[in-house]
Every structure is written in structure tokens, then in C-alpha cells.
Amino acid sequence: MSSLAPSAAVAAPRAPLTHATEVRLHRYGDAAALQVEHRPLPAPGPGEVQIRHRAIGVNFVDIYHRTGLYALPSLPATLGVEGVGEIVALGAGAAEQYGLALGQRVAYAGPPAGSYASARNFPAARAVPLPDGVSDASAAGAMLRGITAHMLFAHVRPLRPGDTVLVHAAAGGLGLVLTQWAKALGATVIGTVGSAAKAELAAAYGLDHAILYKDEDFVAAVKELTDGQGVHYAIDGIGGATLARTLEAVRPYGTAASIGQVAGDIGLVDPALLGPARSIALSRPGVFRFMTDLARYREGAAATLERLAAGLKVEVGGTLPLEQAAEAHRRLEAGETSGSLLLLP
């Protein structure tokens, strides 16, 4: 759990900023490509707010951006797609159109990238006010993951009480959120983890069955746990060769959602892997595409805040200074983290 306590939604406003510390990318590459720079920060434009960050979420999509797997609009660029902070300046229309105020705590997730910064200007329409009971750390560690969970369980394949769900990397930041979200909807959750310690952590967050994938075949374990049927819904953020095995763990007329490729490109999927013998569905949903629709973005953000207010826990597995973003990437890529990893300006 986070050691960063909740703070008031509206604090005494601070002065607008003229400069910011940013973690920039000038070329695609490994973590060494990240550079810390001090840059001028202009006043927010019409429809923008200036946010002084208090906590910044680190996500695997940041690594995809850094390596060029998901190309950024242009380089150089500032990385990061999730943050929490306080409003220190308002552009024209931000207060009138969106009800935002100086000193207000807000969170956001998704494009435009640029959260790896001590402060930034951001579209007011995408700045979500935080209630007093939600801490900086919880919001920074849950906003993108919560919107992803909402997308998966409300839009891609609506989850029903009694469903059985398979979640890979169940002790990771997203895995812990997915597990709790699915449990709240009445599902049984099976999760793959890399160690006994991670199994214990995931169990503390509600995981019903942990599979140590390094020690046993997860497909066989899933079949045993489901009386040979398989799961109704599998969430695969691993990709590579794992996706084909994940499809084997889904019961007839069930669904698999491929949401990442930590282990490599999923390549071309042979339709024969889906049916007709198996009769399963494969979805490749993108949360960034989901969030391009402002109404859906705000719907997902509201659902996330509701879950947090109802007791959704956010495991903060580590915090690092903003200037150590490269180290955060190394830890995430090496699988050394559990829960959410945050950068603190």
C-alpha cells in the first residue's frame, strides 16, 4: 500500500511555473536513451491547465514508446502517460468549461505523452478532479490500469457473476487491479505469477488460484482448476508464444483479450487456433484507442474513482525520483517489480 497520504482536493494555489524538469527521448533505444533536461515551460494555452506533478505512473507502454515499438508522434519527446498533480495555472476556458480551479488535485491517463516531468501543460478536458479520499499514489498507480479494466470488463467482454478469468502477471500493477475488479464483479480469478512471494501478494489482493508458471504448465493447471473446461475470459499482456498457449486455456465460446507483448510480437494468428473446434473469440483491444473517445475516457476514469472509493487497493511496489526514470525502466523490464512503480518529482 502507498505511504503517500491523501491530501485535500483543493490546496492553496501555487504560482505558475516557468521551467520544468523533464525526462526526454531523442532516439529510440534502451534505458540509457532517457535524458534528464531542464526546459522552459510556457503558460497554458486555451483549454489547458498547468499541472505541478506530485506522482507519476510508470507503465510498460512507456517502454514500448522508448524502444519505438509504439512510435511517438515525433522526437525528441517527453515520455509518460499517467500522472497526478495540482493545478497551478489555468488557460482560457479551463475554469468556465470544465469547472477546474487553481490548487485542485487532478489525475489523468493516456495521450498526449509527457508525464515524466515536474510540471506540464495538459488538456483541461482530460484532467480528472480527485476526491479527498483518493491518495496521490493510488490515483497515479491506478488511473490507466483502472480504465483498462473498465474497457475489458464493461466493453470488450462484459463480465458476469460466476465467470472464471485468467490473468497473466497477476502480481503486477495491472494484474492486481484486474484481479480486484473481476472479484468485485463476482468472478473467480486464476493468475500466473513468477514466484511464491508474488503468489502471496496476489492472494492478499483477492486472487483465488495462483499458478507459478516457471514450475508448472499453466494451461494444464487452468484445465485442472476448471474441471477441464477452461476459463470464460483470459487477459494476456505477455504476447509472444504465450498467447497461443493462452488460447488453449479458454473454454468454448469464451474470449481471450491480447493487451500487450512483453515477450514479443504476437505475429499472425492462425484462425484455426480459434475455431471452429475451439469456438473462441480473440480481441486485440487498445486502451489508448478507447481513450481517444472523450466520453469513454471520462466514463473509465469515473469508474476507476468509484472502485478506489469502494476499496480498490493499489500496491505501490516502489518509488524513485523522477531523475531515475531510466532505473525504473530497467527494473520493470527485468521483472523486478510488483504492483505499481511511481516516479516522484
PDB file of N, CA, C and O in Angstrom, residues 148-213:
ATOM      1  N   THR A 148      -8.245   0.583 -18.166  1.00  0.00           N
ATOM      2  CA  THR A 148      -8.053  -0.659 -18.916  1.00  0.00           C
ATOM      3  C   THR A 148      -9.002  -1.740 -18.414  1.00  0.00           C
ATOM      4  O   THR A 148      -9.640  -2.454 -19.210  1.00  0.00           O
ATOM      5  N   ALA A 149      -9.119  -1.878 -17.094  1.00  0.00           N
ATOM      6  CA  ALA A 149     -10.031  -2.873 -16.522  1.00  0.00           C
ATOM      7  C   ALA A 149     -11.469  -2.588 -16.926  1.00  0.00           C
ATOM      8  O   ALA A 149     -12.231  -3.504 -17.282  1.00  0.00           O
ATOM      9  N   HIS A 150     -11.850  -1.317 -16.864  1.00  0.00           N
ATOM     10  CA  HIS A 150     -13.214  -0.951 -17.265  1.00  0.00           C
ATOM     11  C   HIS A 150     -13.448  -1.303 -18.728  1.00  0.00           C
ATOM     12  O   HIS A 150     -14.503  -1.860 -19.076  1.00  0.00           O
ATOM     13  N   MET A 151     -12.491  -0.985 -19.591  1.00  0.00           N
ATOM     14  CA  MET A 151     -12.613  -1.321 -21.009  1.00  0.00           C
ATOM     15  C   MET A 151     -12.809  -2.829 -21.196  1.00  0.00           C
ATOM     16  O   MET A 151     -13.694  -3.274 -21.935  1.00  0.00           O
ATOM     17  N   LEU A 152     -11.975  -3.615 -20.504  1.00  0.00           N
ATOM     18  CA  LEU A 152     -12.008  -5.067 -20.677  1.00  0.00           C
ATOM     19  C   LEU A 152     -13.286  -5.693 -20.154  1.00  0.00           C
ATOM     20  O   LEU A 152     -13.857  -6.592 -20.792  1.00  0.00           O
ATOM     21  N   PHE A 153     -13.754  -5.232 -18.999  1.00  0.00           N
ATOM     22  CA  PHE A 153     -14.856  -5.911 -18.324  1.00  0.00           C
ATOM     23  C   PHE A 153     -16.222  -5.287 -18.576  1.00  0.00           C
ATOM     24  O   PHE A 153     -17.246  -5.880 -18.219  1.00  0.00           O
ATOM     25  N   ALA A 154     -16.256  -4.099 -19.187  1.00  0.00           N
ATOM     26  CA  ALA A 154     -17.539  -3.465 -19.500  1.00  0.00           C
ATOM     27  C   ALA A 154     -17.790  -3.363 -20.992  1.00  0.00           C
ATOM     28  O   ALA A 154     -18.953  -3.304 -21.414  1.00  0.00           O
ATOM     29  N   HIS A 155     -16.723  -3.357 -21.802  1.00  0.00           N
ATOM     30  CA  HIS A 155     -16.889  -3.148 -23.242  1.00  0.00           C
ATOM     31  C   HIS A 155     -16.407  -4.327 -24.084  1.00  0.00           C
ATOM     32  O   HIS A 155     -17.117  -4.755 -24.991  1.00  0.00           O
ATOM     33  N   VAL A 156     -15.205  -4.834 -23.827  1.00  0.00           N
ATOM     34  CA  VAL A 156     -14.673  -5.906 -24.678  1.00  0.00           C
ATOM     35  C   VAL A 156     -15.453  -7.195 -24.484  1.00  0.00           C
ATOM     36  O   VAL A 156     -15.898  -7.832 -25.447  1.00  0.00           O
ATOM     37  N   ARG A 157     -15.625  -7.596 -23.233  1.00  0.00           N
ATOM     38  CA  ARG A 157     -16.401  -8.795 -22.908  1.00  0.00           C
ATOM     39  C   ARG A 157     -17.009  -8.566 -21.529  1.00  0.00           C
ATOM     40  O   ARG A 157     -16.354  -8.794 -20.520  1.00  0.00           O
ATOM     41  N   PRO A 158     -18.240  -8.065 -21.465  1.00  0.00           N
ATOM     42  CA  PRO A 158     -18.851  -7.781 -20.160  1.00  0.00           C
ATOM     43  C   PRO A 158     -18.777  -8.997 -19.244  1.00  0.00           C
ATOM     44  O   PRO A 158     -19.187 -10.099 -19.613  1.00  0.00           O
ATOM     45  N   LEU A 159     -18.235  -8.776 -18.056  1.00  0.00           N
ATOM     46  CA  LEU A 159     -18.032  -9.863 -17.103  1.00  0.00           C
ATOM     47  C   LEU A 159     -19.322 -10.126 -16.347  1.00  0.00           C
ATOM     48  O   LEU A 159     -20.025  -9.194 -15.952  1.00  0.00           O
ATOM     49  N   ARG A 160     -19.604 -11.407 -16.127  1.00  0.00           N
ATOM     50  CA  ARG A 160     -20.820 -11.812 -15.421  1.00  0.00           C
ATOM     51  C   ARG A 160     -20.461 -12.563 -14.140  1.00  0.00           C
ATOM     52  O   ARG A 160     -19.437 -13.255 -14.087  1.00  0.00           O
ATOM     53  N   PRO A 161     -21.277 -12.433 -13.109  1.00  0.00           N
ATOM     54  CA  PRO A 161     -21.037 -13.206 -11.884  1.00  0.00           C
ATOM     55  C   PRO A 161     -20.943 -14.695 -12.216  1.00  0.00           C
ATOM     56  O   PRO A 161     -21.735 -15.218 -13.003  1.00  0.00           O
ATOM     57  N   GLY A 162     -19.952 -15.342 -11.624  1.00  0.00           N
ATOM     58  CA  GLY A 162     -19.757 -16.764 -11.877  1.00  0.00           C
ATOM     59  C   GLY A 162     -18.751 -17.064 -12.960  1.00  0.00           C
ATOM     60  O   GLY A 162     -18.336 -18.227 -13.114  1.00  0.00           O
ATOM     61  N   ASP A 163     -18.342 -16.068 -13.718  1.00  0.00           N
ATOM     62  CA  ASP A 163     -17.308 -16.282 -14.737  1.00  0.00           C
ATOM     63  C   ASP A 163     -15.967 -16.615 -14.072  1.00  0.00           C
ATOM     64  O   ASP A 163     -15.701 -16.201 -12.939  1.00  0.00           O
ATOM     65  N   THR A 164     -15.132 -17.327 -14.802  1.00  0.00           N
ATOM     66  CA  THR A 164     -13.761 -17.590 -14.378  1.00  0.00           C
ATOM     67  C   THR A 164     -12.822 -16.866 -15.325  1.00  0.00           C
ATOM     68  O   THR A 164     -12.953 -16.964 -16.543  1.00  0.00           O
ATOM     69  N   VAL A 165     -11.871 -16.121 -14.751  1.00  0.00           N
ATOM     70  CA  VAL A 165     -10.974 -15.271 -15.530  1.00  0.00           C
ATOM     71  C   VAL A 165      -9.533 -15.694 -15.284  1.00  0.00           C
ATOM     72  O   VAL A 165      -9.149 -15.987 -14.141  1.00  0.00           O
ATOM     73  N   LEU A 166      -8.733 -15.716 -16.345  1.00  0.00           N
ATOM     74  CA  LEU A 166      -7.291 -15.940 -16.239  1.00  0.00           C
ATOM     75  C   LEU A 166      -6.576 -14.617 -16.454  1.00  0.00           C
ATOM     76  O   LEU A 166      -6.813 -13.931 -17.458  1.00  0.00           O
ATOM     77  N   VAL A 167      -5.715 -14.251 -15.505  1.00  0.00           N
ATOM     78  CA  VAL A 167      -4.937 -13.017 -15.599  1.00  0.00           C
ATOM     79  C   VAL A 167      -3.457 -13.368 -15.530  1.00  0.00           C
ATOM     80  O   VAL A 167      -3.000 -13.955 -14.551  1.00  0.00           O
ATOM     81  N   HIS A 168      -2.711 -13.037 -16.580  1.00  0.00           N
ATOM     82  CA  HIS A 168      -1.263 -13.233 -16.550  1.00  0.00           C
ATOM     83  C   HIS A 168      -0.606 -12.104 -15.766  1.00  0.00           C
ATOM     84  O   HIS A 168      -1.131 -10.983 -15.687  1.00  0.00           O
ATOM     85  N   ALA A 169       0.573 -12.387 -15.193  1.00  0.00           N
ATOM     86  CA  ALA A 169       1.303 -11.407 -14.384  1.00  0.00           C
ATOM     87  C   ALA A 169       0.388 -10.820 -13.325  1.00  0.00           C
ATOM     88  O   ALA A 169       0.256  -9.601 -13.166  1.00  0.00           O
ATOM     89  N   ALA A 170      -0.241 -11.710 -12.553  1.00  0.00           N
ATOM     90  CA  ALA A 170      -1.284 -11.290 -11.625  1.00  0.00           C
ATOM     91  C   ALA A 170      -0.766 -10.445 -10.467  1.00  0.00           C
ATOM     92  O   ALA A 170      -1.549  -9.772  -9.791  1.00  0.00           O
ATOM     93  N   ALA A 171       0.553 -10.467 -10.217  1.00  0.00           N
ATOM     94  CA  ALA A 171       1.113  -9.650  -9.130  1.00  0.00           C
ATOM     95  C   ALA A 171       1.644  -8.317  -9.619  1.00  0.00           C
ATOM     96  O   ALA A 171       2.167  -7.521  -8.831  1.00  0.00           O
ATOM     97  N   GLY A 172       1.513  -8.049 -10.911  1.00  0.00           N
ATOM     98  CA  GLY A 172       1.936  -6.761 -11.452  1.00  0.00           C
ATOM     99  C   GLY A 172       0.901  -5.684 -11.176  1.00  0.00           C
ATOM    100  O   GLY A 172      -0.194  -5.955 -10.659  1.00  0.00           O
ATOM    101  N   GLY A 173       1.234  -4.446 -11.524  1.00  0.00           N
ATOM    102  CA  GLY A 173       0.320  -3.340 -11.266  1.00  0.00           C
ATOM    103  C   GLY A 173      -1.035  -3.544 -11.901  1.00  0.00           C
ATOM    104  O   GLY A 173      -2.076  -3.380 -11.249  1.00  0.00           O
ATOM    105  N   LEU A 174      -1.063  -3.920 -13.183  1.00  0.00           N
ATOM    106  CA  LEU A 174      -2.331  -4.159 -13.857  1.00  0.00           C
ATOM    107  C   LEU A 174      -2.987  -5.425 -13.334  1.00  0.00           C
ATOM    108  O   LEU A 174      -4.203  -5.458 -13.113  1.00  0.00           O
ATOM    109  N   GLY A 175      -2.196  -6.470 -13.110  1.00  0.00           N
ATOM    110  CA  GLY A 175      -2.763  -7.729 -12.654  1.00  0.00           C
ATOM    111  C   GLY A 175      -3.513  -7.601 -11.345  1.00  0.00           C
ATOM    112  O   GLY A 175      -4.599  -8.183 -11.168  1.00  0.00           O
ATOM    113  N   LEU A 176      -2.971  -6.834 -10.402  1.00  0.00           N
ATOM    114  CA  LEU A 176      -3.633  -6.659  -9.115  1.00  0.00           C
ATOM    115  C   LEU A 176      -4.936  -5.877  -9.256  1.00  0.00           C
ATOM    116  O   LEU A 176      -5.922  -6.157  -8.564  1.00  0.00           O
ATOM    117  N   VAL A 177      -4.953  -4.898 -10.152  1.00  0.00           N
ATOM    118  CA  VAL A 177      -6.184  -4.142 -10.393  1.00  0.00           C
ATOM    119  C   VAL A 177      -7.221  -5.029 -11.077  1.00  0.00           C
ATOM    120  O   VAL A 177      -8.398  -5.059 -10.682  1.00  0.00           O
ATOM    121  N   LEU A 178      -6.811  -5.778 -12.105  1.00  0.00           N
ATOM    122  CA  LEU A 178      -7.741  -6.666 -12.804  1.00  0.00           C
ATOM    123  C   LEU A 178      -8.332  -7.701 -11.851  1.00  0.00           C
ATOM    124  O   LEU A 178      -9.528  -8.011 -11.911  1.00  0.00           O
ATOM    125  N   THR A 179      -7.487  -8.249 -10.985  1.00  0.00           N
ATOM    126  CA  THR A 179      -7.963  -9.259 -10.040  1.00  0.00           C
ATOM    127  C   THR A 179      -9.042  -8.693  -9.136  1.00  0.00           C
ATOM    128  O   THR A 179     -10.127  -9.286  -8.975  1.00  0.00           O
ATOM    129  N   GLN A 180      -8.782  -7.553  -8.531  1.00  0.00           N
ATOM    130  CA  GLN A 180      -9.771  -6.957  -7.630  1.00  0.00           C
ATOM    131  C   GLN A 180     -11.048  -6.560  -8.365  1.00  0.00           C
ATOM    132  O   GLN A 180     -12.163  -6.734  -7.858  1.00  0.00           O
ATOM    133  N   TRP A 181     -10.892  -6.020  -9.562  1.00  0.00           N
ATOM    134  CA  TRP A 181     -12.051  -5.563 -10.344  1.00  0.00           C
ATOM    135  C   TRP A 181     -12.937  -6.751 -10.703  1.00  0.00           C
ATOM    136  O   TRP A 181     -14.170  -6.698 -10.535  1.00  0.00           O
ATOM    137  N   ALA A 182     -12.295  -7.840 -11.177  1.00  0.00           N
ATOM    138  CA  ALA A 182     -13.057  -9.026 -11.558  1.00  0.00           C
ATOM    139  C   ALA A 182     -13.738  -9.655 -10.347  1.00  0.00           C
ATOM    140  O   ALA A 182     -14.897 -10.103 -10.424  1.00  0.00           O
ATOM    141  N   LYS A 183     -13.053  -9.686  -9.211  1.00  0.00           N
ATOM    142  CA  LYS A 183     -13.655 -10.233  -7.995  1.00  0.00           C
ATOM    143  C   LYS A 183     -14.872  -9.408  -7.573  1.00  0.00           C
ATOM    144  O   LYS A 183     -15.888  -9.959  -7.143  1.00  0.00           O
ATOM    145  N   ALA A 184     -14.773  -8.095  -7.696  1.00  0.00           N
ATOM    146  CA  ALA A 184     -15.893  -7.230  -7.325  1.00  0.00           C
ATOM    147  C   ALA A 184     -17.112  -7.485  -8.206  1.00  0.00           C
ATOM    148  O   ALA A 184     -18.248  -7.237  -7.792  1.00  0.00           O
ATOM    149  N   LEU A 185     -16.883  -7.982  -9.412  1.00  0.00           N
ATOM    150  CA  LEU A 185     -17.971  -8.290 -10.338  1.00  0.00           C
ATOM    151  C   LEU A 185     -18.460  -9.726 -10.193  1.00  0.00           C
ATOM    152  O   LEU A 185     -19.319 -10.173 -10.958  1.00  0.00           O
ATOM    153  N   GLY A 186     -17.905 -10.453  -9.230  1.00  0.00           N
ATOM    154  CA  GLY A 186     -18.398 -11.800  -8.954  1.00  0.00           C
ATOM    155  C   GLY A 186     -17.688 -12.917  -9.669  1.00  0.00           C
ATOM    156  O   GLY A 186     -18.206 -14.045  -9.729  1.00  0.00           O
ATOM    157  N   ALA A 187     -16.498 -12.670 -10.191  1.00  0.00           N
ATOM    158  CA  ALA A 187     -15.759 -13.696 -10.932  1.00  0.00           C
ATOM    159  C   ALA A 187     -14.792 -14.447 -10.021  1.00  0.00           C
ATOM    160  O   ALA A 187     -14.408 -13.961  -8.954  1.00  0.00           O
ATOM    161  N   THR A 188     -14.399 -15.626 -10.464  1.00  0.00           N
ATOM    162  CA  THR A 188     -13.292 -16.366  -9.882  1.00  0.00           C
ATOM    163  C   THR A 188     -12.062 -16.068 -10.716  1.00  0.00           C
ATOM    164  O   THR A 188     -12.133 -16.098 -11.953  1.00  0.00           O
ATOM    165  N   VAL A 189     -10.935 -15.762 -10.069  1.00  0.00           N
ATOM    166  CA  VAL A 189      -9.755 -15.317 -10.806  1.00  0.00           C
ATOM    167  C   VAL A 189      -8.589 -16.286 -10.590  1.00  0.00           C
ATOM    168  O   VAL A 189      -8.217 -16.586  -9.453  1.00  0.00           O
ATOM    169  N   ILE A 190      -8.038 -16.744 -11.705  1.00  0.00           N
ATOM    170  CA  ILE A 190      -6.827 -17.552 -11.726  1.00  0.00           C
ATOM    171  C   ILE A 190      -5.719 -16.668 -12.287  1.00  0.00           C
ATOM    172  O   ILE A 190      -5.918 -15.979 -13.288  1.00  0.00           O
ATOM    173  N   GLY A 191      -4.558 -16.682 -11.654  1.00  0.00           N
ATOM    174  CA  GLY A 191      -3.480 -15.808 -12.102  1.00  0.00           C
ATOM    175  C   GLY A 191      -2.151 -16.531 -12.200  1.00  0.00           C
ATOM    176  O   GLY A 191      -1.853 -17.408 -11.383  1.00  0.00           O
ATOM    177  N   THR A 192      -1.350 -16.165 -13.203  1.00  0.00           N
ATOM    178  CA  THR A 192       0.014 -16.671 -13.290  1.00  0.00           C
ATOM    179  C   THR A 192       0.954 -15.676 -12.620  1.00  0.00           C
ATOM    180  O   THR A 192       0.783 -14.462 -12.733  1.00  0.00           O
ATOM    181  N   VAL A 193       1.936 -16.210 -11.888  1.00  0.00           N
ATOM    182  CA  VAL A 193       2.923 -15.392 -11.188  1.00  0.00           C
ATOM    183  C   VAL A 193       4.287 -16.048 -11.319  1.00  0.00           C
ATOM    184  O   VAL A 193       4.402 -17.234 -11.617  1.00  0.00           O
ATOM    185  N   GLY A 194       5.338 -15.254 -11.040  1.00  0.00           N
ATOM    186  CA  GLY A 194       6.693 -15.746 -11.246  1.00  0.00           C
ATOM    187  C   GLY A 194       7.378 -16.290 -10.021  1.00  0.00           C
ATOM    188  O   GLY A 194       8.473 -16.846 -10.122  1.00  0.00           O
ATOM    189  N   SER A 195       6.775 -16.146  -8.846  1.00  0.00           N
ATOM    190  CA  SER A 195       7.427 -16.619  -7.631  1.00  0.00           C
ATOM    191  C   SER A 195       6.387 -16.826  -6.538  1.00  0.00           C
ATOM    192  O   SER A 195       5.255 -16.331  -6.617  1.00  0.00           O
ATOM    193  N   ALA A 196       6.805 -17.563  -5.484  1.00  0.00           N
ATOM    194  CA  ALA A 196       5.912 -17.787  -4.361  1.00  0.00           C
ATOM    195  C   ALA A 196       5.574 -16.475  -3.663  1.00  0.00           C
ATOM    196  O   ALA A 196       4.447 -16.286  -3.182  1.00  0.00           O
ATOM    197  N   ALA A 197       6.546 -15.559  -3.599  1.00  0.00           N
ATOM    198  CA  ALA A 197       6.294 -14.263  -2.965  1.00  0.00           C
ATOM    199  C   ALA A 197       5.226 -13.490  -3.732  1.00  0.00           C
ATOM    200  O   ALA A 197       4.350 -12.842  -3.134  1.00  0.00           O
ATOM    201  N   LYS A 198       5.283 -13.546  -5.065  1.00  0.00           N
ATOM    202  CA  LYS A 198       4.281 -12.851  -5.855  1.00  0.00           C
ATOM    203  C   LYS A 198       2.920 -13.535  -5.738  1.00  0.00           C
ATOM    204  O   LYS A 198       1.874 -12.863  -5.771  1.00  0.00           O
ATOM    205  N   ALA A 199       2.924 -14.844  -5.586  1.00  0.00           N
ATOM    206  CA  ALA A 199       1.664 -15.556  -5.374  1.00  0.00           C
ATOM    207  C   ALA A 199       1.015 -15.109  -4.072  1.00  0.00           C
ATOM    208  O   ALA A 199      -0.200 -14.890  -3.997  1.00  0.00           O
ATOM    209  N   GLU A 200       1.826 -14.942  -3.039  1.00  0.00           N
ATOM    210  CA  GLU A 200       1.316 -14.497  -1.747  1.00  0.00           C
ATOM    211  C   GLU A 200       0.762 -13.079  -1.839  1.00  0.00           C
ATOM    212  O   GLU A 200      -0.291 -12.772  -1.269  1.00  0.00           O
ATOM    213  N   LEU A 201       1.461 -12.214  -2.566  1.00  0.00           N
ATOM    214  CA  LEU A 201       0.983 -10.843  -2.741  1.00  0.00           C
ATOM    215  C   LEU A 201      -0.350 -10.831  -3.476  1.00  0.00           C
ATOM    216  O   LEU A 201      -1.304 -10.167  -3.048  1.00  0.00           O
ATOM    217  N   ALA A 202      -0.436 -11.576  -4.580  1.00  0.00           N
ATOM    218  CA  ALA A 202      -1.674 -11.596  -5.362  1.00  0.00           C
ATOM    219  C   ALA A 202      -2.835 -12.164  -4.552  1.00  0.00           C
ATOM    220  O   ALA A 202      -3.973 -11.690  -4.660  1.00  0.00           O
ATOM    221  N   ALA A 203      -2.554 -13.168  -3.732  1.00  0.00           N
ATOM    222  CA  ALA A 203      -3.604 -13.745  -2.893  1.00  0.00           C
ATOM    223  C   ALA A 203      -4.138 -12.718  -1.904  1.00  0.00           C
ATOM    224  O   ALA A 203      -5.339 -12.689  -1.606  1.00  0.00           O
ATOM    225  N   ALA A 204      -3.256 -11.850  -1.403  1.00  0.00           N
ATOM    226  CA  ALA A 204      -3.690 -10.807  -0.472  1.00  0.00           C
ATOM    227  C   ALA A 204      -4.612  -9.800  -1.141  1.00  0.00           C
ATOM    228  O   ALA A 204      -5.358  -9.086  -0.461  1.00  0.00           O
ATOM    229  N   TYR A 205      -4.581  -9.744  -2.475  1.00  0.00           N
ATOM    230  CA  TYR A 205      -5.440  -8.836  -3.223  1.00  0.00           C
ATOM    231  C   TYR A 205      -6.647  -9.557  -3.826  1.00  0.00           C
ATOM    232  O   TYR A 205      -7.336  -9.001  -4.670  1.00  0.00           O
ATOM    233  N   GLY A 206      -6.866 -10.799  -3.391  1.00  0.00           N
ATOM    234  CA  GLY A 206      -8.086 -11.489  -3.783  1.00  0.00           C
ATOM    235  C   GLY A 206      -7.943 -12.603  -4.789  1.00  0.00           C
ATOM    236  O   GLY A 206      -8.944 -13.235  -5.155  1.00  0.00           O
ATOM    237  N   LEU A 207      -6.735 -12.878  -5.288  1.00  0.00           N
ATOM    238  CA  LEU A 207      -6.567 -13.932  -6.285  1.00  0.00           C
ATOM    239  C   LEU A 207      -7.000 -15.273  -5.701  1.00  0.00           C
ATOM    240  O   LEU A 207      -6.573 -15.654  -4.609  1.00  0.00           O
ATOM    241  N   ASP A 208      -7.845 -15.999  -6.430  1.00  0.00           N
ATOM    242  CA  ASP A 208      -8.351 -17.277  -5.945  1.00  0.00           C
ATOM    243  C   ASP A 208      -7.335 -18.404  -6.113  1.00  0.00           C
ATOM    244  O   ASP A 208      -7.184 -19.246  -5.226  1.00  0.00           O
ATOM    245  N   HIS A 209      -6.651 -18.428  -7.257  1.00  0.00           N
ATOM    246  CA  HIS A 209      -5.708 -19.508  -7.539  1.00  0.00           C
ATOM    247  C   HIS A 209      -4.479 -18.925  -8.231  1.00  0.00           C
ATOM    248  O   HIS A 209      -4.599 -18.250  -9.265  1.00  0.00           O
ATOM    249  N   ALA A 210      -3.306 -19.176  -7.675  1.00  0.00           N
ATOM    250  CA  ALA A 210      -2.048 -18.723  -8.284  1.00  0.00           C
ATOM    251  C   ALA A 210      -1.347 -19.901  -8.957  1.00  0.00           C
ATOM    252  O   ALA A 210      -1.264 -20.994  -8.385  1.00  0.00           O
ATOM    253  N   ILE A 211      -0.847 -19.676 -10.157  1.00  0.00           N
ATOM    254  CA  ILE A 211      -0.083 -20.682 -10.895  1.00  0.00           C
ATOM    255  C   ILE A 211       1.334 -20.162 -11.062  1.00  0.00           C
ATOM    256  O   ILE A 211       1.537 -19.096 -11.667  1.00  0.00           O
ATOM    257  N   LEU A 212       2.311 -20.858 -10.527  1.00  0.00           N
ATOM    258  CA  LEU A 212       3.717 -20.488 -10.709  1.00  0.00           C
ATOM    259  C   LEU A 212       4.160 -21.022 -12.062  1.00  0.00           C
ATOM    260  O   LEU A 212       4.505 -22.202 -12.193  1.00  0.00           O
ATOM    261  N   TYR A 213       4.114 -20.151 -13.060  1.00  0.00           N
ATOM    262  CA  TYR A 213       4.293 -20.606 -14.434  1.00  0.00           C
ATOM    263  C   TYR A 213       5.687 -21.154 -14.718  1.00  0.00           C
ATOM    264  O   TYR A 213       5.885 -21.892 -15.690  1.00  0.00           O
TER     265      TYR A 213
END
